[in-house]
Short mmCIF file of C-alpha atoms in Angstrom, two decimals:
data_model
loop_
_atom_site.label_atom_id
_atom_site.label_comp_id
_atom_site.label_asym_id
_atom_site.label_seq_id
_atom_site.Cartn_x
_atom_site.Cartn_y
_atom_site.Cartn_z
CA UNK A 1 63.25 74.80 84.65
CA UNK A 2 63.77 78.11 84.07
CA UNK A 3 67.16 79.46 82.40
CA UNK A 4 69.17 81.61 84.37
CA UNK A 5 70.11 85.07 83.18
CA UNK A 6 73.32 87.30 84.43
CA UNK A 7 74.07 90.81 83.76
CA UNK A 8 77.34 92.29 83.64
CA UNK A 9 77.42 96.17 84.87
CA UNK A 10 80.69 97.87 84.45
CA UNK A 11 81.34 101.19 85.18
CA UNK A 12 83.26 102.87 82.25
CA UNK A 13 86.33 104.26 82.65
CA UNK A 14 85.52 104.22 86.44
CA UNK A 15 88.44 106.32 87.74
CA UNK A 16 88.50 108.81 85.13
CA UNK A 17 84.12 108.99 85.25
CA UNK A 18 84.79 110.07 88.84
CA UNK A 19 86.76 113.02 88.06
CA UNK A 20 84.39 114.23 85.49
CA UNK A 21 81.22 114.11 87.69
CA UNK A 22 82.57 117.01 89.65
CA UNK A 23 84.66 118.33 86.88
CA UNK A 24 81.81 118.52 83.82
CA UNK A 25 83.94 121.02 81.98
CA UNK A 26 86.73 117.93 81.26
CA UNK A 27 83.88 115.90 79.87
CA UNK A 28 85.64 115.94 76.63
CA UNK A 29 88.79 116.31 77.69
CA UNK A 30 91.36 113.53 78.07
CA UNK A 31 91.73 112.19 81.33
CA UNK A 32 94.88 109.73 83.05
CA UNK A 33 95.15 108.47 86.78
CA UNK A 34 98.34 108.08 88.59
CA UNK A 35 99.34 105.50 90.79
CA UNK A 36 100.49 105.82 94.87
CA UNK A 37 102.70 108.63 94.85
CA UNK A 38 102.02 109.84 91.11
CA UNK A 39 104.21 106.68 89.96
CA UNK A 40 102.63 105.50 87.01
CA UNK A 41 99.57 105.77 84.94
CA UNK A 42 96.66 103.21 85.68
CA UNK A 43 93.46 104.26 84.51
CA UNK A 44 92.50 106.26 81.29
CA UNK A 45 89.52 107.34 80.02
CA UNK A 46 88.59 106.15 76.36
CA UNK A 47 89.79 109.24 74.43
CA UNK A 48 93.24 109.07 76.56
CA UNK A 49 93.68 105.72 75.72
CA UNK A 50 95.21 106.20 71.99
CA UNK A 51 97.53 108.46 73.10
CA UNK A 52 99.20 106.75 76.81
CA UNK A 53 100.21 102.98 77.72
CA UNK A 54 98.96 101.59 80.52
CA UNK A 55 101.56 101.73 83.58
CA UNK A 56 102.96 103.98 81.52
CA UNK A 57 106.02 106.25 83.58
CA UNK A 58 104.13 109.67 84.64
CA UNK A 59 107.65 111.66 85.29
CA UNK A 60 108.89 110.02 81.15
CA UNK A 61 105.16 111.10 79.91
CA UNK A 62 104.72 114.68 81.46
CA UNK A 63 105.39 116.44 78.33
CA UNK A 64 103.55 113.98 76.00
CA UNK A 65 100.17 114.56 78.19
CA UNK A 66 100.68 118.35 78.21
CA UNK A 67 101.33 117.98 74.48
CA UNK A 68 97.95 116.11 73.65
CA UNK A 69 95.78 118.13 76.26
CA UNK A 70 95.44 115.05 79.01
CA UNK A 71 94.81 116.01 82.19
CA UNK A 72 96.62 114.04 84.87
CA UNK A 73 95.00 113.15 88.40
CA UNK A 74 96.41 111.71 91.67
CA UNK A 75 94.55 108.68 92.83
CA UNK A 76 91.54 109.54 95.15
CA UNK A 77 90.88 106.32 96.51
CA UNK A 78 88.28 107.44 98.97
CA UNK A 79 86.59 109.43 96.13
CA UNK A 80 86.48 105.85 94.14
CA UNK A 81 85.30 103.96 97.26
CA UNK A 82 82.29 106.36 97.70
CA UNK A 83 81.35 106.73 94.44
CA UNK A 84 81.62 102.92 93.89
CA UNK A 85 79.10 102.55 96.77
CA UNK A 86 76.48 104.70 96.20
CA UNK A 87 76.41 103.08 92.21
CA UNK A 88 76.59 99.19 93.56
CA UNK A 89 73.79 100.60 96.19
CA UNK A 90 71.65 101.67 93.22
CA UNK A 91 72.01 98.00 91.98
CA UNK A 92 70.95 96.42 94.62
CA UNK A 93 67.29 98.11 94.71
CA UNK A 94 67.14 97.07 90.91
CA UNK A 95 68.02 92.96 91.05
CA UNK A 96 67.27 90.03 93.04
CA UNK A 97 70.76 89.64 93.71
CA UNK A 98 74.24 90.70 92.89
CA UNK A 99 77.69 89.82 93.27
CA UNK A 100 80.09 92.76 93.78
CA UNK A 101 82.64 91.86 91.78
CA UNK A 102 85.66 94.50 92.11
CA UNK A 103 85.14 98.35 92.89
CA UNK A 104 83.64 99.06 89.22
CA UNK A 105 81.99 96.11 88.45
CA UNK A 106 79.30 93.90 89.61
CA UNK A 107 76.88 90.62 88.37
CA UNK A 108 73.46 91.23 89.17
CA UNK A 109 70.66 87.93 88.65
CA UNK A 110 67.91 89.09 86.13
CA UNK A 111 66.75 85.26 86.07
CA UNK A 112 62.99 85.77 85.93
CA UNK A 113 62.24 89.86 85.44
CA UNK A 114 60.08 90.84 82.77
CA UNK A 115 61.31 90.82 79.31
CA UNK A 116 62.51 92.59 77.42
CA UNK A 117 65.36 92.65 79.45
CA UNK A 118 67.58 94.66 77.45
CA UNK A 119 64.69 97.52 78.41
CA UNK A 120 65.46 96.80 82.01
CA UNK A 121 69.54 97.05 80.88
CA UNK A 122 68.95 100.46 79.35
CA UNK A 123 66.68 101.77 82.67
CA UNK A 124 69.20 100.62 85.01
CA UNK A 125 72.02 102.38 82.69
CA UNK A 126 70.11 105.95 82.95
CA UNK A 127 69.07 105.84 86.55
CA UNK A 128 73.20 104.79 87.61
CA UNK A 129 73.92 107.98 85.17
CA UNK A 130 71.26 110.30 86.28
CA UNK A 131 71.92 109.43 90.10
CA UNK A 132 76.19 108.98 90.40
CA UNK A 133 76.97 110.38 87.06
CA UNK A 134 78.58 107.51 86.32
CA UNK A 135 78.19 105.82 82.76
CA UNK A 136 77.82 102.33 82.52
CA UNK A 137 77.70 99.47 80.31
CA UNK A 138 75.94 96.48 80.58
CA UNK A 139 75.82 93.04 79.47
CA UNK A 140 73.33 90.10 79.21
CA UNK A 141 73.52 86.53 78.90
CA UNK A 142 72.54 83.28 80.22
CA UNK A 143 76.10 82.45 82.07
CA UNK A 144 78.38 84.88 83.70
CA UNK A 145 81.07 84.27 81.23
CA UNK A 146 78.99 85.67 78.11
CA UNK A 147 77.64 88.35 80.19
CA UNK A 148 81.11 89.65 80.73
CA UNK A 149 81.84 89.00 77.08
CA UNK A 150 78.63 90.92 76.13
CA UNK A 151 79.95 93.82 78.38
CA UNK A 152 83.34 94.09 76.47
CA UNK A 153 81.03 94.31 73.25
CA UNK A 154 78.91 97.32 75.11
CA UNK A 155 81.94 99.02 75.45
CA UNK A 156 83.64 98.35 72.32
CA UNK A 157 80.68 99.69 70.15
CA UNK A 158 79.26 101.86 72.22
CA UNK A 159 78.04 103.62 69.34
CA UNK A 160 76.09 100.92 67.64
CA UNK A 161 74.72 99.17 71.01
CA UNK A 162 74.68 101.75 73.34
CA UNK A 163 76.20 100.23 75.89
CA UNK A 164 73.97 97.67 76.35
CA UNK A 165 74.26 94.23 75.05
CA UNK A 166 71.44 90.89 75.08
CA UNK A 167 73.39 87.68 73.66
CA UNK A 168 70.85 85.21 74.95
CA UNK A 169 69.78 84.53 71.34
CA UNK A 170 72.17 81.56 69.94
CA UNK A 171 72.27 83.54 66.75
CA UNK A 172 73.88 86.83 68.30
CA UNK A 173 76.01 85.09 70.91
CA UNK A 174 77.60 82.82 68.11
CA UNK A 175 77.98 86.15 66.13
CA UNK A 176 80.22 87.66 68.95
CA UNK A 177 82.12 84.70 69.73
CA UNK A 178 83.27 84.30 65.95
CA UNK A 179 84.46 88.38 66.54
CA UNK A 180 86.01 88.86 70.18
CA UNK A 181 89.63 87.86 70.27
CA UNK A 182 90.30 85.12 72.64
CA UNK A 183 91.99 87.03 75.60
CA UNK A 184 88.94 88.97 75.80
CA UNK A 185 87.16 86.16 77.21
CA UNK A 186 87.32 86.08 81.19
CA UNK A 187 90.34 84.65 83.15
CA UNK A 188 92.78 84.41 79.94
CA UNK A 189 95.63 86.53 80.42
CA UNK A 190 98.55 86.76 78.15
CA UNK A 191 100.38 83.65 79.53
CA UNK A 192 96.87 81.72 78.63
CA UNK A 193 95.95 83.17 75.45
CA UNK A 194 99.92 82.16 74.20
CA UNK A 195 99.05 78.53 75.13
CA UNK A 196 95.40 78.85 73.06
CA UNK A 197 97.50 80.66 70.34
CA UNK A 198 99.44 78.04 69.92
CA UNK A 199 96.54 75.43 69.33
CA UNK A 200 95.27 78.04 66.81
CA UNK A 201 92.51 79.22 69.40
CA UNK A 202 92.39 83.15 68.11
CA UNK A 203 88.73 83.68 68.70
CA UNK A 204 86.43 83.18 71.79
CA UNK A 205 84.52 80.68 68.91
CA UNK A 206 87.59 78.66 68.55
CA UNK A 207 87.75 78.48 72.43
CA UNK A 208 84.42 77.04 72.85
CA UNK A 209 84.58 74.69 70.03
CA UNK A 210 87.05 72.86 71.96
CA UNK A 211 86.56 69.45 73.87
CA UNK A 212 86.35 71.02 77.64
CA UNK A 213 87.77 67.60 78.86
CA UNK A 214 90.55 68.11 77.18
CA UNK A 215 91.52 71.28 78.07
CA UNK A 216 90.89 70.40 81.73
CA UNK A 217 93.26 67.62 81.37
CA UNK A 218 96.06 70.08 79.40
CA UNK A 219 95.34 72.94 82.03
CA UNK A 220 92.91 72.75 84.68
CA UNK A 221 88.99 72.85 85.97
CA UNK A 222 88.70 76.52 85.25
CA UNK A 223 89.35 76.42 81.35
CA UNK A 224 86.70 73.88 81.05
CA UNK A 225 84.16 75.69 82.95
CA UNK A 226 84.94 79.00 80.71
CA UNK A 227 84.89 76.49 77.85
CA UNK A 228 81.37 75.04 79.03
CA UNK A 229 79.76 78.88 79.99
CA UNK A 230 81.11 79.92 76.34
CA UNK A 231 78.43 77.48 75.10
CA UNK A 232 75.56 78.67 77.52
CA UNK A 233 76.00 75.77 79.72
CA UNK A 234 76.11 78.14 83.33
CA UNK A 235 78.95 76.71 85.86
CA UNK A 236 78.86 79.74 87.58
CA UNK A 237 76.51 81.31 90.22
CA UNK A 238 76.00 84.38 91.52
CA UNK A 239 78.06 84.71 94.91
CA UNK A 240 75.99 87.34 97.16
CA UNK A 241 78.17 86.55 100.49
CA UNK A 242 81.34 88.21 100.91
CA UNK A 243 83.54 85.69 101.67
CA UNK A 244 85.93 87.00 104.81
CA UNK A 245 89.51 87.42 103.80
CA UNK A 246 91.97 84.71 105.26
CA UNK A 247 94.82 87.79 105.03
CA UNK A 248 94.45 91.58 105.56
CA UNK A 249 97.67 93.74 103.92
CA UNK A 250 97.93 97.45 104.84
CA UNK A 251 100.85 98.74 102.87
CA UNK A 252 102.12 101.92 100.96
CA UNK A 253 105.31 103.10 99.38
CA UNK A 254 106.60 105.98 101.62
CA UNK A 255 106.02 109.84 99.81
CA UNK A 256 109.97 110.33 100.35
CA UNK A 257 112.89 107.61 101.91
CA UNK A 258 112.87 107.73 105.13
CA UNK A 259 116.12 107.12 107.22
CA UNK A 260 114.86 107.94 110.69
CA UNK A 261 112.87 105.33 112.96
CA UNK A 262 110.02 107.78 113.92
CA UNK A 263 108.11 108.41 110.64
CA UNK A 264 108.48 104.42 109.96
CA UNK A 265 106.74 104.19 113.31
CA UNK A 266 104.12 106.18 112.35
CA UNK A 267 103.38 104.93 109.35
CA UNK A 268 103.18 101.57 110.49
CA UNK A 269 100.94 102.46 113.40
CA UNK A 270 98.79 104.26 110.29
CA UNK A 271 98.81 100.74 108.30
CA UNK A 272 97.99 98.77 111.41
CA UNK A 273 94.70 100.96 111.97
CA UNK A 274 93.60 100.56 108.96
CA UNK A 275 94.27 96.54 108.66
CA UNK A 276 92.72 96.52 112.36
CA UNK A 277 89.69 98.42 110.94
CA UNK A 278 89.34 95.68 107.77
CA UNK A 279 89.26 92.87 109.92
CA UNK A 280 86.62 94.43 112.12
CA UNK A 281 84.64 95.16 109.22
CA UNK A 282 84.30 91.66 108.16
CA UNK A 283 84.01 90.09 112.00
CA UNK A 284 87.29 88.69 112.41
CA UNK A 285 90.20 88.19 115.21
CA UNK A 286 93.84 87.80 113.98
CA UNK A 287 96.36 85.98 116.66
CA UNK A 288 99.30 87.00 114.40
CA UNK A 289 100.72 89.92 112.46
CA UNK A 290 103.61 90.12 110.15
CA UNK A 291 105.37 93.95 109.69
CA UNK A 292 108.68 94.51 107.07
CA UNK A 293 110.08 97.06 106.08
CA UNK A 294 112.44 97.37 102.43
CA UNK A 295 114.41 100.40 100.86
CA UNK A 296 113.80 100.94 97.43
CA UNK A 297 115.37 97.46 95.47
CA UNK A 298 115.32 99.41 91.64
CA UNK A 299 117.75 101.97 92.28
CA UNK A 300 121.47 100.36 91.85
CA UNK A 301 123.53 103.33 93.70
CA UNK A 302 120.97 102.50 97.11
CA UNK A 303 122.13 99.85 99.55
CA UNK A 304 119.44 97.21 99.71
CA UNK A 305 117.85 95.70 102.80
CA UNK A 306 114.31 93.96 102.80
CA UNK A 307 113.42 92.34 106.68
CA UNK A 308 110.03 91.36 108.26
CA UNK A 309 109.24 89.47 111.36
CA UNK A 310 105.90 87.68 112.75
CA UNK A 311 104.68 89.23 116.04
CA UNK A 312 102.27 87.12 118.40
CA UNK A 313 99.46 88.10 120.14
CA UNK A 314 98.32 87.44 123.65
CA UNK A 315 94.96 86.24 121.90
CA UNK A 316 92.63 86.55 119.46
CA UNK A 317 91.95 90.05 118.99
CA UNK A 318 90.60 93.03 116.58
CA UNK A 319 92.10 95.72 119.12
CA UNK A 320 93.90 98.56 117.31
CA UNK A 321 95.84 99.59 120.36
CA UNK A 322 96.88 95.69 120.72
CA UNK A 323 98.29 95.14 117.19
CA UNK A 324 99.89 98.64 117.09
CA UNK A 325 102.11 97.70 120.25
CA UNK A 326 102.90 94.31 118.20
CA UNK A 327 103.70 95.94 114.86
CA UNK A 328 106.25 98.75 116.62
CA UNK A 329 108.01 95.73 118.86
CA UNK A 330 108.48 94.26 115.18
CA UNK A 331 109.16 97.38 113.42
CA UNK A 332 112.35 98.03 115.79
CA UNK A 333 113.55 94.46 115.91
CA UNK A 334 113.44 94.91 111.96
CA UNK A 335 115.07 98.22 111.34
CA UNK A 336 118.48 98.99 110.51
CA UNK A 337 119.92 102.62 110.67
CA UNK A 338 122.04 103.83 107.49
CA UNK A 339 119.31 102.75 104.99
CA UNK A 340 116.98 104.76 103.26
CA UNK A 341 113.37 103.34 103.48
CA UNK A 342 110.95 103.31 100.62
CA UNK A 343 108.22 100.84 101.89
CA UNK A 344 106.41 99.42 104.69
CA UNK A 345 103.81 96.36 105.31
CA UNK A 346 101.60 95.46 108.02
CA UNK A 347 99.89 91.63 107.09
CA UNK A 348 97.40 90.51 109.21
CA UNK A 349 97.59 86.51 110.07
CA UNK A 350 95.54 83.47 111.43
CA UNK A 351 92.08 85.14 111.22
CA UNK A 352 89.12 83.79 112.85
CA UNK A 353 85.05 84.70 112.39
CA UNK A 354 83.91 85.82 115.73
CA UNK A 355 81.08 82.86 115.52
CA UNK A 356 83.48 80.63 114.85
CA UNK A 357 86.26 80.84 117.47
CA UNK A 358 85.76 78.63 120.60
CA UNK A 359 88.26 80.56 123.24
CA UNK A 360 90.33 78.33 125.65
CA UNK A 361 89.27 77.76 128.71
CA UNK A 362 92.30 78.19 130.64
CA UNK A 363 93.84 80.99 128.09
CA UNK A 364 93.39 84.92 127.92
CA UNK A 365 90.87 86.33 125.61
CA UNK A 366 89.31 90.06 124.66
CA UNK A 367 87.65 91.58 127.34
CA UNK A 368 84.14 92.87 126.52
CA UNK A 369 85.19 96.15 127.03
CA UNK A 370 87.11 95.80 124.12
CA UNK A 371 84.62 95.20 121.53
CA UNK A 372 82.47 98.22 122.93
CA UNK A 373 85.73 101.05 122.79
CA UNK A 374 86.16 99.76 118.91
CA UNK A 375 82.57 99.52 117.93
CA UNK A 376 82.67 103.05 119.22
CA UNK A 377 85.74 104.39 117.61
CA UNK A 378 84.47 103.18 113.95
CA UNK A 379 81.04 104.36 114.73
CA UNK A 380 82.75 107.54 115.30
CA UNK A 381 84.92 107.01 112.18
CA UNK A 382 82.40 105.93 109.78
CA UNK A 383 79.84 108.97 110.60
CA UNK A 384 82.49 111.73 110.98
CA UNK A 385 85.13 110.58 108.26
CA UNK A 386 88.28 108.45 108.57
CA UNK A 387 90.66 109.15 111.05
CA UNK A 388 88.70 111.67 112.81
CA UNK A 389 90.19 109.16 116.13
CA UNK A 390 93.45 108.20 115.73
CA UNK A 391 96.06 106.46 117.23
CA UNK A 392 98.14 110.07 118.92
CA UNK A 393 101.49 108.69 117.53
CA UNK A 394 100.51 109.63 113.92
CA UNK A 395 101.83 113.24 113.78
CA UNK A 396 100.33 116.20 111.71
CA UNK A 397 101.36 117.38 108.97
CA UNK A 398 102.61 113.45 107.83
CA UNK A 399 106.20 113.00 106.82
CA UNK A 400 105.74 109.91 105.14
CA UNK A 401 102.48 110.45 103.15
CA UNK A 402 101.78 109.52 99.51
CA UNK A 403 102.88 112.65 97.01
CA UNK A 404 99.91 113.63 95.42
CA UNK A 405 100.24 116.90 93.97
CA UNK A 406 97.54 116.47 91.67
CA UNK A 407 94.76 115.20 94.12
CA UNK A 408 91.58 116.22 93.67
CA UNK A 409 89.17 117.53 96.32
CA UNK A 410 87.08 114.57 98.58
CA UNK A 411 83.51 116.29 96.99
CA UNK A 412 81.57 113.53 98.87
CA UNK A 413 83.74 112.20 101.91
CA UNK A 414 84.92 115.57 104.40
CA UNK A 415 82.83 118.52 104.69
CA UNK A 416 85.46 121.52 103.80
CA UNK A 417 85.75 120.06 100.18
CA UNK A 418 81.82 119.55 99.14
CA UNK A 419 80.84 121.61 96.28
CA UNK A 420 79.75 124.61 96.51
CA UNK A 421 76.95 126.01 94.21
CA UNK A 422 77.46 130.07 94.01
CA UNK A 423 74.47 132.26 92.89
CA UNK A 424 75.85 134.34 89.81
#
């Protein structure tokens, strides 16, 4: 039987590495991301890192990044999105198989390629790199645990390794576990590696020394699985299908309070089209759909009010124009003049796959007319850029829209803002 083998490809500093491909001349300069409305920091790239905390205030650290020559960015989601595409795209000409794991990361099947593998490792690394611009490390072992442990070693001597790491050899993977602290092994956070602490499990070694039985029966199926993969025993497969969300959440923190009903209603009729867009996406109907609305609940001179309500539809459906009309008949049964409104939710509920809803006989269901006005309006969407159609109720400019005042231009996503190469 032959062993498996799982690589680990992780995009390095992901957020930060998609600044710099259209920005070369901050290639050695510090970089930070900021969260929805320039909140707080949540990505940094390596040589930032020293110098910020992650989460770290942006309005309490302004003068600290100025002081130390880090250069803060607004997040540019649909920058990340694209970016992360066309690299997980490049991965999937180069493996069997891989499992997308989260926007920067992915496990890709190398059970059975030509040896030396590690070669394989280091072509994939250049082509992402030549291709996206995007550096990446990469790990390699025989279970999906060690692969991502062997990934954390890429990155933490990049130098030495160069970003690449094999650990199928007993010899080397013993080696690392004895120097990787236990919470950098996958799945323990801080509230787990306190518990392993206090057994006196400090080391990824220590972890897999332990009887897996026992720490299933002290905390649960998962720990022994990590405990079994830590010794090269694979519990874990590579999970090609995407499996469909039972919940889609559209939500954002307003750019300003807002006190008036109208820009509420239009940002809620913005979240709904994009949580009606998700579940068409993944072939789904929802029959329910939950909208709230909160003020701000930090600031103790602001009256407080936090109310939602679940809205019914006539039946299964993925029409925008259908859970709109729900989500603004909840929206005014929720709202309360005299507040001042920091945050808005649209959830969708009771999901079905298209294949696998049998509609009731006697009961109303989506007319075929339907499907062919949304297929058409993503089709339209998806070639010419998002929100190209849009619901008319979402006014321009938008009141309510994310602060960003440090955005950087979409280079790959809207025509105006592609790069422009000028002849000297």
């Amino acid at each position: 039987m032959v062993e498996p083998v799982y690589a680990l490809i992780d995009c390095n500093s992901f957020y930060a590495s998609c600044e710099r491909v259209f920005r070369p001349d901050l290639l050695r300069t510090p970089i930070v991301v900021l969260s929805n409305n320039d909140g707080c920091v949540i990505a940094r790239s390596a040589d930032a890192k020293p110098f910020v905390k992650m989460g770290a205030l942006f309005h309490e650290i302004r003068g600290d990044l100025k002081r130390h020559g880090i250069v803060p960015f607004s997040s540019n989601y649909a920058l990340y999105g694209d970016m992360s595409e066309r690299v997980m795209t490049l991965l999937e000409a180069r493996f069997p198989s891989i499992e997308i794991y989260s926007i920067d990361e992915a496990f890709a099947d190398m059970t059975g390629l030509p040896e030396p593998l590690e070669s394989i490792g280091r072509q994939v690394q250049a082509e992402v790199k030549q291709k996206t611009g995007i550096p990446v490390g990469i790990g390699i072992a025989t279970t999906k645990t060690l692969a991502k442990l062997a990934n954390a070693a890429a990155k933490r001597w990049q130098k030495q390794t160069g970003g690449v790491v094999d650990i199928r050899d007993p010899v080397r993977r013993d080696k690392l576990l004895k120097a990787m602290p236990v919470e950098e092994v996958w799945g323990v956070g801080p509230r787990m590696r306190a518990h392993l602490e206090g057994m006196q499990i400090r080391t990824a070694w220590d972890l897999a020394q332990m009887g897996a039985w026992t720490l299933r029966k002290r905390f649960n199926v998962v720990v022994e699985k990590t405990v079994r993969e830590l010794r090269g025993v694979a519990c874990l497969e590579i999970e090609s299908e995407i499996e469909p969300k039972q919940e889609i959440c559209s939500s954002r923190s307003f750019g300003k309070r807002l006190r008036e009903l109208s820009p509420i209603q239009e940002a809620v009729t913005s979240y709904a089209t994009r949580a009606a867009e998700k579940l068409r996406k993944q072939g789904s109907l929802c029959r329910q759909v939950r909208v709230s609305l909160r003020t701000g609940m930090f600031n103790p001179t602001e009256a407080k009010y936090s109310n939602g309500i679940l809205c019914h539809l006539p039946y299964p459906t993925d029409d925008s124009r259908l859970i709109i009309q729900a989500v603004q008949t909840g929206l005014k049964q929720v709202y309360r003049e005299g507040f001042s409104y920091a945050k808005a939710q649209v959830l969708l509920l009771d999901l079905y796959r298209k294949n696998e809803y049998t509609p009731d006989l006697f009961a109303s269901e989506q007319p075929v007319k339907t499907e062919r006005l949304m297929s058409a309006l993503d089709a339209i969407n998806n070639r010419w850029g998002r929100g190209t159609l849009q619901p008319g109720r979402i006014a321009k400019p938008v009141e309510w829209a994310m602060r960003r005042e440090l955005l950087s231009p979409a280079y790959t996503t809207r025509w105006p803002e592609l790069m422009v190469a000028k002849a000297r």
